[in-house]
Amino acid sequence: MTTASPSASVSIAGTAQSVLLGNYGTRDLCLVRGEGAYVWDSEGRRYLDLLSGLGVNNLGHCHPSVTAAIKKQAETLLHVSNLYLIEPQVELALLLTSHSPCGKAFFCNSGAEAVEAAIKTARRFAREKRGPGHHKIVTLNNSFHGRTMGALTATGQTKYHQGFEPLLDGFDYVAINDAEALRAAVDDATAAVLIEPVQGEGGVHPCSAEFVREARRLCDERGALLIFDEVQCGLGRSGHLFASEEFGVEPDLIALAKSLAGGVPMGALLLKDEPASVMTPGSHASTFGGNPLAAAAGVAAIRTIVEENLPARAKRLGEALRERLSELQSRHACIEEVRGRGLMIGVQMTFAVADLLKDLRGRGVLAGSAGPSVLRLLPPLIVKENALFDVVPLLDELLAGRA
Ligand SMILES: *Cc1c(COP(=O)(O)O)cnc(C)c1O
């Protein structure tokens, strides 16, 4: 790997620092092209993308079916409002509902918006079916649900709350996989329990089947809704098209986004018919939600995921990779735990992984973190097996001498 020469990426970094909000910190790598599991920087260097644009590029970069759908739609109709019927929006809703336990779909533009729509549905459902006083939402510690005020309040991590208080009223947090704490928190005031079947940003922690089943039972007992935030773990990444399939539990609402439209910004809330019935005309809306461009990309993305059976591939590759990483763990004391489902993998280290991420990047591999000491891998579901497994000997080499 050569060191960066004074170049386009250096000058763009300076300009970025002067004109862009500093909320993403300092960035010095400028990616300009992508194909399959690879991206190229402005110096022409190639990287294997094991983070998939933070769980977005499940189909890799510029997947031919998504690119073709976008091109075709861009030449036909980019945007009309939801005052009118939109063909690809209906088609996408049909695809998603026919493969999920939910019968209705609402489209928006991001994960946070999908979570907001879920919170609003849960509160309105509780109000209409049970009267006032049942508005509490129970979520999990270390969860991540987005950055808007409702989704932020649902996010059980104080580091994301700091300085933005007061948060929304009526949220309670319990530890993941602590059924007893959940039983204590869910009461007559509860409108919904909101969980990520596999927590992403919070460190890649899967929910246990017993915990999810207990959540379902408690919600049924109170007439509350069970909401799955599958924004990161859904649509094949966890090894199932919907992460809920693993538990044999049907949620009432499912929030989706990230990989939904193959790289085009899009979110969705899938709803069972009963909660859907309270969202009457005028109750909620989104100007761009499900617009022709995003919906056409979504149809192409979901069709490809289903037709190529990518969830099963994610399951198989993920299990094989975790097995190899566990073998690595037996030789490196700095690896504490290997966790995950499908191609959503967290490697808990004994040290902060920032330098390791830099070393990986220097060797042509982009990976991420989930908290300071968890190496997070979210490879595209189409990644070539050999390219993926090559990360194991590379980690072996980079971790040598660490303990
Ligand atoms: C990323 C993420 C969100 C927020 O999605 P945005 O599109 O960034 O608003 C919500 N929930 C989960 C589980 C996520 O991983």
XYZ file of C-alpha atoms and ligand atoms in Angstrom:
418
model
C 0.000 0.000 0.000
C 1.510 3.361 -1.016
C 0.999 6.418 1.162
C -1.415 9.049 -0.109
C 0.179 11.638 -2.372
C -1.007 15.271 -2.365
C -4.056 14.851 -4.499
C -7.734 15.267 -5.091
C -8.650 13.436 -1.870
C -6.393 15.698 0.227
C -7.909 18.903 -1.131
C -11.466 17.582 -0.884
C -10.808 16.711 2.775
C -9.861 20.339 3.456
C -12.928 21.692 1.696
C -15.135 19.150 3.461
C -13.819 20.273 6.815
C -14.661 23.895 6.076
C -18.158 23.408 4.633
C -19.605 20.202 6.102
C -21.032 19.870 9.602
C -18.508 18.158 11.833
C -20.917 15.476 13.070
C -19.098 12.698 11.207
C -15.664 13.687 12.484
C -12.674 13.910 10.178
C -12.803 11.750 7.090
C -9.834 11.237 4.810
C -10.847 8.427 2.477
C -12.808 9.400 -0.612
C -14.562 6.506 -2.341
C -15.445 7.191 -5.948
C -16.567 3.909 -7.514
C -18.024 0.561 -6.520
C -18.676 -2.793 -8.124
C -19.877 -5.914 -6.337
C -18.106 -6.269 -2.994
C -15.373 -3.768 -3.957
C -14.977 0.001 -3.844
C -12.185 2.198 -5.228
C -10.801 5.414 -3.746
C -9.817 8.575 -5.606
C -6.234 7.242 -5.896
C -7.449 4.124 -7.688
C -6.866 1.830 -4.693
C -9.295 -1.065 -4.319
C -10.941 -2.140 -1.065
C -13.051 -5.134 -0.118
C -16.120 -3.557 1.500
C -16.999 -5.630 4.560
C -19.293 -2.921 5.954
C -21.603 -2.517 2.928
C -22.212 1.196 3.377
C -23.303 0.446 6.954
C -25.583 -2.434 6.110
C -27.047 -0.850 2.977
C -25.277 -2.549 0.076
C -26.499 -6.083 0.776
C -26.407 -6.639 -2.997
C -22.964 -5.093 -3.267
C -22.272 -1.915 -5.196
C -24.093 -1.049 -8.409
C -25.894 -4.380 -8.650
C -26.914 -4.714 -12.334
C -30.595 -5.338 -11.560
C -30.841 -2.296 -9.250
C -28.859 -0.072 -11.624
C -31.029 -1.101 -14.583
C -34.235 -0.439 -12.628
C -32.999 3.015 -11.567
C -31.957 3.920 -15.129
C -35.298 2.826 -16.539
C -37.320 4.602 -13.849
C -35.212 7.787 -14.118
C -36.156 7.990 -17.793
C -39.830 7.363 -17.091
C -40.978 9.082 -13.900
C -38.807 10.186 -10.972
C -41.358 11.555 -8.575
C -45.057 12.055 -8.109
C -46.735 12.562 -4.772
C -48.697 10.086 -2.724
C -51.857 11.849 -3.894
C -51.581 9.402 -6.800
C -51.138 5.677 -7.284
C -47.516 4.717 -7.898
C -47.052 1.399 -9.729
C -43.684 0.284 -8.325
C -44.805 1.264 -4.794
C -47.736 -1.139 -5.018
C -45.474 -3.807 -6.484
C -42.955 -3.404 -3.651
C -45.690 -3.546 -1.008
C -46.966 -6.761 -2.600
C -43.470 -8.286 -2.553
C -42.823 -7.366 1.093
C -46.210 -8.368 2.444
C -46.283 -11.666 0.537
C -42.999 -12.700 2.200
C -43.709 -11.340 5.714
C -46.344 -11.897 8.405
C -47.634 -8.346 7.768
C -50.349 -7.409 5.303
C -49.781 -3.666 4.855
C -46.818 -1.419 4.019
C -46.045 2.266 4.560
C -43.015 3.771 2.815
C -40.668 6.482 4.055
C -37.035 7.425 3.508
C -34.958 6.138 6.419
C -34.799 3.815 9.370
C -35.557 6.561 11.863
C -38.719 7.443 9.964
C -39.818 3.812 9.905
C -39.358 3.682 13.696
C -41.276 6.967 14.121
C -44.148 5.524 12.104
C -44.092 2.444 14.361
C -44.161 4.531 17.560
C -47.043 6.624 16.239
C -48.990 3.526 15.179
C -48.470 1.886 18.587
C -49.650 4.965 20.488
C -52.678 5.485 18.306
C -53.573 1.800 18.403
C -53.404 1.791 22.225
C -55.465 4.990 22.435
C -58.174 3.712 20.089
C -58.392 0.172 21.433
C -57.716 0.746 25.135
C -58.256 4.468 25.830
C -55.756 7.001 27.244
C -52.919 6.056 29.617
C -51.427 3.166 27.646
C -48.700 4.989 25.756
C -45.505 3.500 27.204
C -42.917 2.038 24.831
C -40.479 -0.523 26.241
C -37.125 -0.810 24.431
C -33.726 -2.336 25.207
C -30.495 -1.053 26.683
C -27.810 -0.672 23.996
C -30.451 -0.499 21.301
C -30.237 1.775 18.288
C -33.335 3.045 16.519
C -32.257 6.292 14.821
C -31.592 9.970 15.490
C -34.956 11.759 15.264
C -36.458 12.648 18.646
C -38.782 9.642 18.917
C -36.296 7.114 17.556
C -33.570 8.754 19.662
C -35.640 8.370 22.809
C -36.253 4.729 21.898
C -32.486 4.274 21.558
C -31.273 2.915 24.899
C -27.827 4.543 24.881
C -27.328 7.702 26.922
C -24.314 8.763 24.822
C -26.703 9.520 21.957
C -29.108 11.459 24.220
C -26.604 13.904 25.667
C -27.560 17.529 25.199
C -30.795 16.751 23.371
C -33.048 16.451 26.420
C -35.896 16.641 27.160
C -36.592 13.401 25.348
C -40.071 12.031 24.689
C -42.167 10.959 27.643
C -43.112 7.359 28.297
C -40.110 5.197 27.399
C -38.658 2.392 29.522
C -35.488 0.371 28.917
C -34.581 -3.174 29.905
C -31.513 -5.357 29.373
C -31.486 -7.615 26.312
C -32.380 -11.263 27.023
C -33.483 -10.454 30.589
C -37.003 -11.912 30.537
C -37.570 -11.075 34.180
C -36.766 -7.380 33.653
C -39.075 -7.387 30.651
C -41.888 -8.913 32.727
C -41.370 -6.151 35.307
C -41.385 -3.381 32.689
C -44.384 -4.429 30.592
C -47.531 -3.359 32.418
C -50.971 -1.934 31.758
C -49.441 1.359 30.525
C -47.458 -0.408 27.790
C -48.380 0.372 24.186
C -45.515 -1.554 22.614
C -42.284 -3.454 23.051
C -39.687 -2.398 20.468
C -36.669 -4.619 19.848
C -33.939 -5.267 17.296
C -33.897 -9.074 16.857
C -30.140 -8.663 16.427
C -28.797 -5.432 17.912
C -26.444 -3.728 15.473
C -24.884 -0.451 16.609
C -25.084 -1.586 20.234
C -22.398 -4.235 19.679
C -23.976 -7.032 17.559
C -26.024 -8.817 20.226
C -28.669 -11.323 19.084
C -31.891 -11.679 21.092
C -32.530 -15.173 22.431
C -35.597 -17.046 21.179
C -36.942 -17.322 24.750
C -36.684 -13.569 25.229
C -38.474 -12.781 21.971
C -41.206 -15.330 22.727
C -41.690 -13.841 26.182
C -41.980 -10.373 24.613
C -44.702 -11.717 22.313
C -46.534 -13.336 25.220
C -46.378 -10.195 27.371
C -47.630 -7.994 24.522
C -50.526 -10.396 23.880
C -51.415 -10.354 27.568
C -51.673 -6.523 27.590
C -52.980 -5.883 24.081
C -49.670 -4.134 23.295
C -47.830 -4.311 19.967
C -44.569 -6.146 19.374
C -42.369 -4.073 17.063
C -39.247 -5.464 15.385
C -36.671 -2.968 14.197
C -35.156 -4.945 11.319
C -33.566 -1.894 9.734
C -30.117 -3.491 9.960
C -30.725 -7.219 10.533
C -33.623 -7.633 8.075
C -33.871 -8.433 4.367
C -31.482 -11.351 4.407
C -28.602 -10.095 6.488
C -29.382 -12.220 9.558
C -29.759 -15.360 7.425
C -33.514 -14.988 6.940
C -35.471 -12.555 4.779
C -37.044 -11.370 8.041
C -35.113 -11.892 11.262
C -38.392 -12.779 12.991
C -38.457 -16.087 11.055
C -35.722 -17.439 13.305
C -37.897 -17.263 16.431
C -41.217 -18.528 15.136
C -42.670 -15.282 16.479
C -44.750 -12.854 14.438
C -44.299 -9.173 15.266
C -47.166 -6.702 14.697
C -44.945 -4.111 13.058
C -41.610 -4.419 11.239
C -39.380 -1.403 10.543
C -37.124 -1.689 7.474
C -34.663 0.614 5.705
C -30.915 0.389 4.969
C -30.728 -2.332 2.254
C -34.383 -2.021 1.205
C -33.749 -0.222 -2.099
C -30.241 -1.460 -2.919
C -28.555 1.853 -2.010
C -31.341 4.345 -2.752
C -32.645 5.947 0.473
C -35.836 4.198 1.531
C -37.571 2.994 4.685
C -40.741 1.036 5.307
C -43.044 0.021 8.084
C -44.841 -3.287 7.592
C -48.029 -3.665 9.632
C -50.425 -6.421 10.574
C -53.959 -5.537 9.459
C -55.299 -4.746 12.931
C -52.774 -2.049 13.919
C -52.839 -0.817 10.298
C -56.544 -0.071 10.677
C -55.943 2.853 13.081
C -53.737 4.723 10.609
C -56.639 6.352 8.819
C -56.398 8.935 5.982
C -54.366 11.957 7.132
C -52.891 10.254 10.222
C -49.366 10.008 8.791
C -47.536 10.790 5.555
C -44.213 11.305 3.801
C -43.631 13.475 0.735
C -40.954 11.267 -0.782
C -42.031 7.997 0.843
C -42.252 5.216 -1.748
C -41.689 7.547 -4.665
C -41.278 5.965 -8.119
C -37.455 5.993 -8.136
C -36.972 4.506 -4.675
C -39.782 1.996 -5.129
C -38.459 0.775 -8.488
C -35.030 0.274 -6.911
C -36.706 -1.517 -4.000
C -38.582 -3.894 -6.278
C -35.342 -4.803 -8.074
C -33.450 -5.230 -4.777
C -36.035 -7.385 -3.011
C -36.677 -9.536 -6.106
C -32.954 -10.196 -6.400
C -32.606 -11.069 -2.707
C -35.524 -13.503 -2.913
C -34.797 -15.031 -6.350
C -31.107 -15.585 -5.601
C -31.943 -16.964 -2.159
C -29.421 -14.602 -0.559
C -30.733 -15.037 3.024
C -29.730 -18.732 2.921
C -26.350 -17.760 1.475
C -25.863 -15.234 4.285
C -26.675 -17.935 6.826
C -24.242 -20.434 5.341
C -21.367 -17.986 4.794
C -21.926 -16.337 8.163
C -21.806 -19.622 10.043
C -18.643 -20.646 8.215
C -16.980 -17.283 8.871
C -17.911 -17.287 12.565
C -16.501 -20.788 12.867
C -13.188 -19.635 11.392
C -13.158 -16.551 13.616
C -13.811 -18.745 16.660
C -10.842 -20.869 15.648
C -8.832 -17.628 15.535
C -10.104 -16.819 19.010
C -8.510 -19.992 20.349
C -5.107 -18.597 19.283
C -5.603 -14.898 20.119
C -6.430 -13.979 23.707
C -7.401 -10.478 22.550
C -10.564 -11.956 20.956
C -13.139 -12.226 23.706
C -16.188 -13.367 21.781
C -17.479 -13.922 18.251
C -21.181 -13.070 17.929
C -23.843 -12.602 15.316
C -26.368 -14.100 12.935
C -25.840 -14.604 9.223
C -23.559 -11.961 7.752
C -24.007 -9.637 10.730
C -20.930 -10.380 12.790
C -19.339 -8.763 15.837
C -15.921 -9.698 17.171
C -15.567 -8.518 20.750
C -11.937 -7.537 21.367
C -10.147 -6.714 24.604
C -8.880 -3.467 23.028
C -10.261 -0.434 21.161
C -10.474 -1.419 17.491
C -9.830 1.987 15.859
C -6.191 1.117 15.019
C -7.149 -2.347 13.795
C -9.657 -0.751 11.405
C -6.870 1.492 10.084
C -4.583 -1.513 9.643
C -7.324 -3.379 7.760
C -7.891 -0.368 5.539
C -4.166 -0.209 4.844
C -4.435 -3.798 3.639
C -7.417 -3.068 1.394
C -10.298 -4.093 3.659
C -13.042 -1.790 4.980
C -14.672 -2.918 8.222
C -16.447 -1.124 11.051
C -16.957 -0.981 14.771
C -19.990 -1.250 17.051
C -18.893 0.482 20.206
C -15.179 0.997 20.927
C -14.032 -2.616 21.137
C -16.261 -4.582 18.749
C -15.095 -5.215 15.196
C -18.234 -5.223 13.065
C -18.513 -7.048 9.763
C -21.539 -6.522 7.503
C -20.313 -7.971 4.191
C -22.461 -7.732 1.065
C -24.531 -10.908 0.795
C -23.073 -11.439 -2.692
C -19.419 -11.366 -1.556
C -17.281 -14.141 -3.065
C -16.580 -16.851 -0.522
C -12.791 -16.737 -0.962
C -12.614 -12.960 -0.687
C -14.633 -13.100 2.534
C -12.632 -15.881 4.162
C -9.345 -14.156 3.265
C -10.097 -11.727 6.090
C -9.350 -14.514 8.600
C -5.616 -14.979 7.841
C -5.351 -11.194 7.537
C -6.788 -10.743 11.046
C -4.536 -13.547 12.247
C -1.537 -11.568 11.013
C -2.739 -8.179 12.288
C -3.615 -9.532 15.739
C -0.280 -11.324 16.198
C 1.600 -9.789 19.087
C -1.454 -8.152 20.596
C -1.772 -10.721 23.401
C -29.384 2.398 11.121
C -30.502 2.007 11.993
C -31.611 2.853 12.219
C -31.675 4.257 11.681
O -31.703 4.291 10.285
P -31.466 5.687 9.528
O -31.764 5.345 8.095
O -30.052 6.078 9.768
O -32.427 6.656 10.098
C -32.648 2.369 12.982
N -32.614 1.139 13.515
C -31.577 0.304 13.319
C -31.602 -1.061 13.909
C -30.479 0.708 12.565
O -29.427 -0.113 12.408
